Amino acid sequence: MKISVLGVGCTKFAELWDKGLHDLIAQAQFEALDDAAISPAQIDAIFVGNMLAQQFNGQAHLGAIAAQQLGINVPSVRVENACASGSSALVCGVQAVLSGGADVVMVIGVEKMSDVAISQATSALMGAGDYQSEHFAGATFPGLFAMVTRLYMQKYKLTSQKLSQELAAVSIKNHNNAVLNPLAQFNKKITLEDYLKSPVVADPLRLLDCAPISDGAAAIIISSYDFAKKYKKNGINVIASAQATDTLDLASREEITSFKATKIAGEKAFEMAGITHRDINVAEVHDAFSMAEIIALEDLGFFEKGKAGFETAMGRTQINGDLPVNISGGLKAKGHPVGASGISQVTEVVNQLLGRCGQRQVKNARYGLTHNIGGIGTTAVVHIFERE
Amino acid sequence: MKISVLGVGCTKFAELWDKGLHDLIAQAQFEALDDAAISPAQIDAIFVGNMLAQQFNGQAHLGAIAAQQLGINVPSVRVENACASGSSALVCGVQAVLSGGADVVMVIGVEKMSDVAISQATSALMGAGDYQSEHFAGATFPGLFAMVTRLYMQKYKLTSQKLSQELAAVSIKNHNNAVLNPLAQFNKKITLEDYLKSPVVADPLRLLDCAPISDGAAAIIISSYDFAKKYKKNGINVIASAQATDTLDLASREEITSFKATKIAGEKAFEMAGITHRDINVAEVHDAFSMAEIIALEDLGFFEKGKAGFETAMGRTQINGDLPVNISGGLKAKGHPVGASGISQVTEVVNQLLGRCGQRQVKNARYGLTHNIGGIGTTAVVHIFERE
């Protein structure tokens, strides 16, 4: 498959008290339009990734907001897959183009989370897991991910200290990357000392292992390869768009230190793209918790099982390493407005391939990968982009 | 376009106190599988239409529930477009098949609404409109539809009495149809006297003009035409799948007694199918309020503007009329579990085309149409089905 990227846009991620859902969507969508240098009338369909607006903002039907703001009457829809909502919206957008029903498609991700109390947000986010068996029993996402982390520690015989160093390496790298990203929620370098001083949220996970509550939106405009060829070509293509599903609850799985959905989606994506993980020059992977980045890098085949934390601590995923990961700052430090995160990963990778990332630019990147999960690896979405 | 229908399933619509979301999804999806006589392993992708589960049931990520219950790891996603969520999920499912990425797709619609108080449901349903300008100002859906109805009355110079008779004709017809549908929420014939005695909800709309709060689920399995040809063919195809969007808020429109999105989607659907409204033998249209059915029948071209209520009162849309409409009982009397309604319309039309509807069977139906809206006509989705 080959679908072209015409343009991208992304708001600042932060607690944006002066912006509502409409504003966030508008900023991302008009930035993407400007970037693509096309008019709203050229858009054939709209997909909006969002998880929580109905509950947090009293607002469903976000596709219609996006269409109304462009003054167009094209098909529009909201897509939800918990924290993978944005990427799943892109999967649907890619399908719309491949179906022949739409030539140019706008995909937006948005979330406005700061209007509710943190406790409400933590509870609502459990909608991504199984209500019956997990939420109802009192589980939270940090709690569930802490269980995954404990088992990982045991399985790979890591001491507490070693585990801490590896988790810290992820968090420190992503925070340090975010300092160079003007759109990031956090712009402060952190040290191992800061990490170790941060409070334990769910043992062994600390505050600095957990992505924040954020507001933000991101957008991408894609088109058929033919449209881009005729119209204007920046040379960036989506060459893989793959998704898979694991069980909603953790208890039903044979294995929780590796996520089957990521493995399936990753393998399928590399097959679609006709490349291997060795070809990837820059990646944005799902680091809602530091542990999640470690597991993702292993499941995608970049590192051996049990080794990604060590390799991270060795600097292999830093901007000057052999596989720069989460150069945007990741969900941890760029921020995690859940429905927007997947599309924000994509805007970063596209900008990296286009050489637009200033001080955090990865050199000569040709292939970029994004990996976004919903729930504890229940949904996994992998996209691969190329610069021609 | 030509996509085949392999099977359908639908639960009883009612206040189902003994069933949760998982149960409802399971019943609909396994009925559809049995009907299609295929195994879960043959499903390539799942789309679930739902509006309110995150807010009402603490449960997002419904695609994963559907996949887990089938024991498969295929891409799954939730699609939301307010009360058109089910149909919009089908639009996405059709695109997935046409894209070549999936051969067999399961589309489910589900809603579990009876777990919350009616006032909460009324408020939550306003998520389908514009929070900023409508919900925040105190508007409710019955209130907004009452405004549409008043303006319609004025525009077409209907007296109160005449309007009442026309609205009543819709409601009585749909209630009487529902008596013959074992899956319907209401199974009691109503008379003009019952209608006129029912309390005014939002003048001029009465209780018997408004669809109820319901629980339920429905499912359809579609496939490429080639798959169906090789595998097993019941001869039912989707020959049009069209969607359009109008402004989210009513105040931004030039006209509110006709819904632009329905007009666009309807015209596009007839064009895709290569037939006209005269060819349709059976239709399920969106009657969340009696007025909505009247407007839909006009916007789809079945009757002149201002005339559909009169024609309904003349019996033209009854089971033995020239265009049988909402033979299932419609949203009004079959019930309106919002995310499920669009797929429930589809299961009725497919069953009508297959001659499975027993006492409410429309004779010799070859072409069937479904029309589903979200918000006050903000999203409109039209599907057309044929029996080969």
Coordinates of N, CA and C in Angstrom, one line a residue, chain B residues 260-388:
Chain B
K260 N -30.4 18.8 5.3 CA -29.5 18.8 4.2 C -28.7 17.4 4.1
A261 N -28.3 16.9 5.3 CA -27.4 15.7 5.3 C -28.2 14.5 4.8
T262 N -29.5 14.5 5.1 CA -30.3 13.4 4.5 C -30.4 13.5 3.0
K263 N -30.7 14.8 2.6 CA -30.8 15.0 1.1 C -29.5 14.5 0.4
I264 N -28.4 15.0 0.9 CA -27.1 14.6 0.3 C -26.9 13.1 0.3
A265 N -27.0 12.5 1.5 CA -26.8 11.1 1.6 C -27.7 10.3 0.8
G266 N -29.0 10.7 0.7 CA -30.0 10.0 -0.1 C -29.7 10.1 -1.6
E267 N -29.4 11.3 -2.0 CA -29.1 11.4 -3.5 C -27.8 10.5 -3.8
K268 N -26.8 10.6 -3.0 CA -25.6 9.8 -3.2 C -25.9 8.3 -3.2
A269 N -26.8 7.9 -2.3 CA -27.1 6.5 -2.2 C -27.8 6.0 -3.5
F270 N -28.8 6.8 -3.9 CA -29.5 6.4 -5.1 C -28.6 6.3 -6.3
E271 N -27.7 7.3 -6.4 CA -26.7 7.3 -7.5 C -25.8 6.1 -7.4
M272 N -25.3 5.7 -6.2 CA -24.5 4.5 -6.1 C -25.2 3.3 -6.5
A273 N -26.5 3.2 -6.1 CA -27.3 2.0 -6.3 C -27.8 1.9 -7.8
G274 N -27.8 3.1 -8.4 CA -28.3 3.1 -9.8 C -29.8 2.9 -9.9
I275 N -30.5 3.2 -8.8 CA -32.0 3.1 -8.8 C -32.5 4.4 -8.3
T276 N -33.9 4.6 -8.3 CA -34.5 5.8 -7.7 C -35.4 5.4 -6.6
H277 N -35.9 6.4 -5.9 CA -36.8 6.2 -4.7 C -38.0 5.3 -5.1
R278 N -38.3 5.4 -6.4 CA -39.5 4.6 -6.8 C -39.3 3.1 -6.8
D279 N -38.0 2.7 -6.8 CA -37.7 1.3 -6.8 C -37.7 0.7 -5.4
I280 N -37.7 1.5 -4.4 CA -37.6 1.0 -3.0 C -39.0 0.3 -2.6
N281 N -38.8 -0.9 -2.1 CA -40.0 -1.6 -1.7 C -40.3 -1.6 -0.2
V282 N -39.3 -1.3 0.6 CA -39.4 -1.3 2.0 C -38.4 -0.4 2.6
A283 N -38.7 0.4 3.6 CA -37.8 1.3 4.2 C -37.9 1.4 5.7
E284 N -36.7 1.5 6.3 CA -36.7 1.8 7.7 C -36.1 3.2 7.8
V285 N -36.8 4.2 8.3 CA -36.2 5.5 8.4 C -36.3 6.0 9.9
H286 N -35.5 7.0 10.2 CA -35.2 7.4 11.5 C -36.4 8.2 12.1
D287 N -37.1 7.5 13.0 CA -38.3 8.1 13.7 C -38.1 8.2 15.2
A288 N -37.0 8.8 15.6 CA -36.8 9.0 17.0 C -38.0 10.0 17.5
F289 N -38.4 10.8 16.7 CA -39.7 11.6 16.9 C -40.5 11.4 15.6
S290 N -41.8 11.4 15.8 CA -42.7 11.2 14.6 C -42.4 12.2 13.5
M291 N -42.1 13.4 13.9 CA -41.8 14.5 13.0 C -40.6 14.1 12.1
A292 N -39.6 13.3 12.7 CA -38.4 12.9 12.0 C -38.7 12.0 10.8
E293 N -39.7 11.1 11.1 CA -40.1 10.2 10.0 C -40.7 11.0 8.8
I294 N -41.5 12.0 9.1 CA -42.1 12.8 8.1 C -41.1 13.5 7.3
I295 N -40.2 14.2 8.0 CA -39.1 14.9 7.3 C -38.2 14.0 6.5
A296 N -37.9 12.8 7.0 CA -37.0 11.9 6.3 C -37.7 11.5 5.0
L297 N -39.0 11.1 5.1 CA -39.6 10.6 3.9 C -39.6 11.7 2.8
E298 N -39.7 13.0 3.2 CA -39.7 14.1 2.2 C -38.3 14.3 1.7
D299 N -37.3 14.3 2.6 CA -35.9 14.6 2.2 C -35.4 13.5 1.3
L300 N -35.9 12.2 1.5 CA -35.4 11.1 0.7 C -36.1 11.1 -0.7
G301 N -37.1 12.0 -0.9 CA -37.7 12.1 -2.2 C -38.9 11.2 -2.3
F302 N -39.4 10.6 -1.2 CA -40.5 9.7 -1.4 C -41.8 10.5 -1.5
F303 N -41.9 11.6 -0.8 CA -43.1 12.5 -0.9 C -42.6 13.9 -1.0
E304 N -43.5 14.7 -1.6 CA -43.3 16.2 -1.7 C -43.1 16.8 -0.3
K305 N -42.4 17.9 -0.2 CA -42.2 18.6 1.0 C -43.6 19.1 1.6
G306 N -43.8 18.8 2.8 CA -45.1 19.3 3.4 C -46.2 18.2 3.3
K307 N -45.9 17.1 2.6 CA -46.9 16.2 2.3 C -46.8 14.8 3.0
A308 N -45.7 14.5 3.6 CA -45.5 13.1 4.0 C -46.4 12.7 5.2
G309 N -46.7 13.7 6.0 CA -47.6 13.5 7.1 C -49.0 13.1 6.6
F310 N -49.5 13.9 5.6 CA -50.7 13.6 5.0 C -50.8 12.2 4.3
E311 N -49.7 11.9 3.6 CA -49.6 10.6 2.9 C -49.6 9.5 3.9
T312 N -48.9 9.7 5.0 CA -48.9 8.7 6.1 C -50.3 8.5 6.6
A313 N -51.0 9.6 6.9 CA -52.4 9.5 7.4 C -53.3 8.8 6.4
M314 N -52.9 8.9 5.1 CA -53.7 8.2 4.0 C -53.3 6.7 3.9
G315 N -52.3 6.3 4.7 CA -52.0 4.8 4.7 C -50.9 4.4 3.7
R316 N -50.3 5.4 3.1 CA -49.4 5.0 2.0 C -48.1 4.3 2.5
T317 N -47.8 4.5 3.8 CA -46.6 3.9 4.3 C -46.8 2.7 5.2
Q318 N -48.1 2.2 5.2 CA -48.4 1.0 5.9 C -47.9 -0.2 5.2
I319 N -48.0 -1.3 5.9 CA -47.4 -2.6 5.3 C -48.0 -2.9 4.0
N320 N -49.3 -2.6 3.8 CA -49.9 -2.8 2.5 C -50.0 -1.6 1.6
G321 N -49.3 -0.6 2.0 CA -49.3 0.7 1.2 C -48.2 0.5 0.1
D322 N -48.0 1.6 -0.7 CA -47.1 1.5 -1.8 C -45.6 1.6 -1.3
L323 N -45.4 2.2 -0.1 CA -44.0 2.2 0.5 C -44.1 1.9 2.0
P324 N -44.0 0.6 2.3 CA -44.0 0.2 3.7 C -42.8 0.8 4.5
V325 N -43.1 1.6 5.5 CA -42.1 2.2 6.3 C -42.1 1.9 7.7
N326 N -40.9 1.5 8.3 CA -40.8 1.1 9.7 C -41.7 0.0 10.1
I327 N -41.6 -1.0 9.3 CA -42.4 -2.2 9.5 C -42.0 -2.9 10.8
S328 N -40.7 -2.7 11.2 CA -40.2 -3.3 12.4 C -40.8 -2.7 13.7
G329 N -41.5 -1.5 13.5 CA -42.0 -0.7 14.6 C -41.2 0.6 14.7
G330 N -40.1 0.6 14.0 CA -39.3 1.8 14.0 C -38.6 2.1 15.4
L331 N -37.9 3.2 15.4 CA -37.3 3.6 16.7 C -38.3 3.8 17.7
K332 N -39.5 4.3 17.3 CA -40.6 4.7 18.2 C -41.1 3.5 19.0
A333 N -41.3 2.4 18.3 CA -42.0 1.3 19.0 C -41.1 0.0 19.0
K334 N -40.2 -0.2 18.1 CA -39.3 -1.3 18.3 C -38.3 -1.0 19.4
G335 N -38.0 0.3 19.5 CA -37.1 0.8 20.6 C -35.9 1.5 20.0
H336 N -35.2 2.2 20.8 CA -34.1 3.1 20.3 C -32.8 3.0 21.2
P337 N -32.2 1.9 21.3 CA -30.9 1.8 22.0 C -29.9 2.5 21.0
V338 N -29.6 3.7 21.2 CA -29.1 4.6 20.1 C -28.0 4.0 19.2
G339 N -27.0 3.4 19.8 CA -25.9 2.8 18.9 C -26.3 1.6 18.1
A340 N -27.4 0.9 18.6 CA -27.9 -0.3 17.9 C -28.9 0.0 16.9
S341 N -29.6 1.2 16.9 CA -30.7 1.4 16.1 C -30.4 1.3 14.6
G342 N -29.3 1.9 14.2 CA -29.0 1.8 12.7 C -28.8 0.4 12.2
I343 N -28.2 -0.4 13.0 CA -28.0 -1.8 12.6 C -29.3 -2.6 12.7
S344 N -30.1 -2.3 13.7 CA -31.4 -2.9 13.8 C -32.3 -2.6 12.5
Q345 N -32.2 -1.4 12.0 CA -32.9 -1.1 10.8 C -32.4 -2.0 9.7
V346 N -31.1 -2.2 9.6 CA -30.5 -3.0 8.6 C -31.0 -4.5 8.7
T347 N -31.0 -5.0 10.0 CA -31.4 -6.4 10.1 C -32.9 -6.6 9.7
E348 N -33.7 -5.6 10.0 CA -35.1 -5.6 9.5 C -35.2 -5.7 8.0
V349 N -34.5 -4.8 7.4 CA -34.6 -4.7 5.9 C -34.0 -6.0 5.3
V350 N -32.9 -6.5 5.8 CA -32.3 -7.7 5.3 C -33.3 -8.9 5.5
N351 N -33.9 -9.0 6.6 CA -34.9 -10.0 6.9 C -36.1 -9.9 6.0
Q352 N -36.5 -8.6 5.7 CA -37.7 -8.4 4.8 C -37.3 -8.9 3.4
L353 N -36.1 -8.6 3.0 CA -35.7 -9.0 1.6 C -35.6 -10.5 1.5
L354 N -35.3 -11.2 2.7 CA -35.1 -12.6 2.7 C -36.5 -13.3 3.0
G355 N -37.5 -12.5 3.2 CA -38.8 -13.2 3.4 C -39.0 -13.8 4.7
R356 N -38.3 -13.3 5.7 CA -38.3 -14.0 7.0 C -39.1 -13.3 8.1
C357 N -40.0 -12.4 7.7 CA -40.6 -11.5 8.7 C -42.0 -12.0 9.1
G358 N -42.4 -13.2 8.7 CA -43.7 -13.7 9.2 C -44.8 -12.8 9.0
Q359 N -45.6 -12.5 10.1 CA -46.8 -11.8 9.9 C -46.6 -10.3 9.4
R360 N -45.4 -9.8 9.6 CA -45.2 -8.4 9.1 C -44.4 -8.4 7.8
Q361 N -44.4 -9.6 7.1 CA -43.6 -9.6 5.9 C -44.2 -8.7 4.8
V362 N -43.3 -7.9 4.2 CA -43.7 -7.1 3.0 C -43.6 -8.0 1.8
K363 N -44.6 -8.0 1.0 CA -44.5 -9.0 -0.2 C -43.6 -8.6 -1.3
N364 N -42.8 -9.5 -1.7 CA -41.9 -9.4 -2.9 C -41.0 -8.2 -2.8
A365 N -40.4 -7.9 -1.7 CA -39.5 -6.8 -1.6 C -38.2 -7.1 -2.3
R366 N -37.7 -6.3 -3.2 CA -36.5 -6.5 -3.8 C -35.4 -5.5 -3.4
Y367 N -35.9 -4.2 -3.2 CA -35.0 -3.2 -2.8 C -35.4 -2.6 -1.4
G368 N -34.5 -2.5 -0.5 CA -34.8 -1.9 0.8 C -33.8 -0.8 1.2
L369 N -34.3 0.2 1.9 CA -33.5 1.3 2.2 C -33.5 1.5 3.8
T370 N -32.4 1.9 4.3 CA -32.3 2.3 5.7 C -31.8 3.7 5.8
H371 N -32.4 4.5 6.7 CA -32.0 5.9 6.9 C -31.9 6.2 8.4
N372 N -30.7 6.6 8.8 CA -30.4 6.8 10.2 C -29.8 8.2 10.4
I373 N -30.3 8.9 11.4 CA -29.6 10.2 11.6 C -29.0 10.3 13.0
G374 N -28.0 11.2 13.2 CA -27.5 11.5 14.5 C -27.6 13.0 14.7
G375 N -28.0 13.4 15.9 CA -28.4 14.8 16.2 C -29.6 15.1 15.5
I376 N -29.9 16.4 15.3 CA -31.1 16.9 14.6 C -30.7 16.9 13.1
G377 N -30.6 15.7 12.6 CA -30.2 15.6 11.2 C -28.8 16.0 10.9
T378 N -27.9 16.0 11.9 CA -26.5 16.5 11.7 C -25.8 15.4 10.9
T379 N -25.9 14.2 11.3 CA -25.3 13.1 10.5 C -26.5 12.3 9.9
A380 N -26.3 12.0 8.6 CA -27.3 11.1 8.0 C -26.6 10.0 7.2
V381 N -27.1 8.8 7.4 CA -26.6 7.7 6.7 C -27.7 6.9 6.0
V382 N -27.4 6.6 4.8 CA -28.4 5.9 4.0 C -27.7 4.7 3.4
H383 N -28.4 3.5 3.6 CA -27.9 2.3 2.9 C -29.0 1.7 2.1
I384 N -28.6 1.1 0.9 CA -29.6 0.5 0.1 C -29.2 -1.0 -0.1
F385 N -30.2 -1.9 0.0 CA -29.9 -3.3 -0.1 C -30.7 -3.9 -1.2
E386 N -30.2 -4.9 -1.9 CA -31.0 -5.5 -3.0 C -31.0 -7.0 -2.7
R387 N -32.1 -7.7 -3.2 CA -32.1 -9.1 -3.3 C -31.9 -9.4 -4.8
E388 N -30.9 -10.2 -5.1 CA -30.5 -10.5 -6.5 C -31.6 -11.2 -7.2

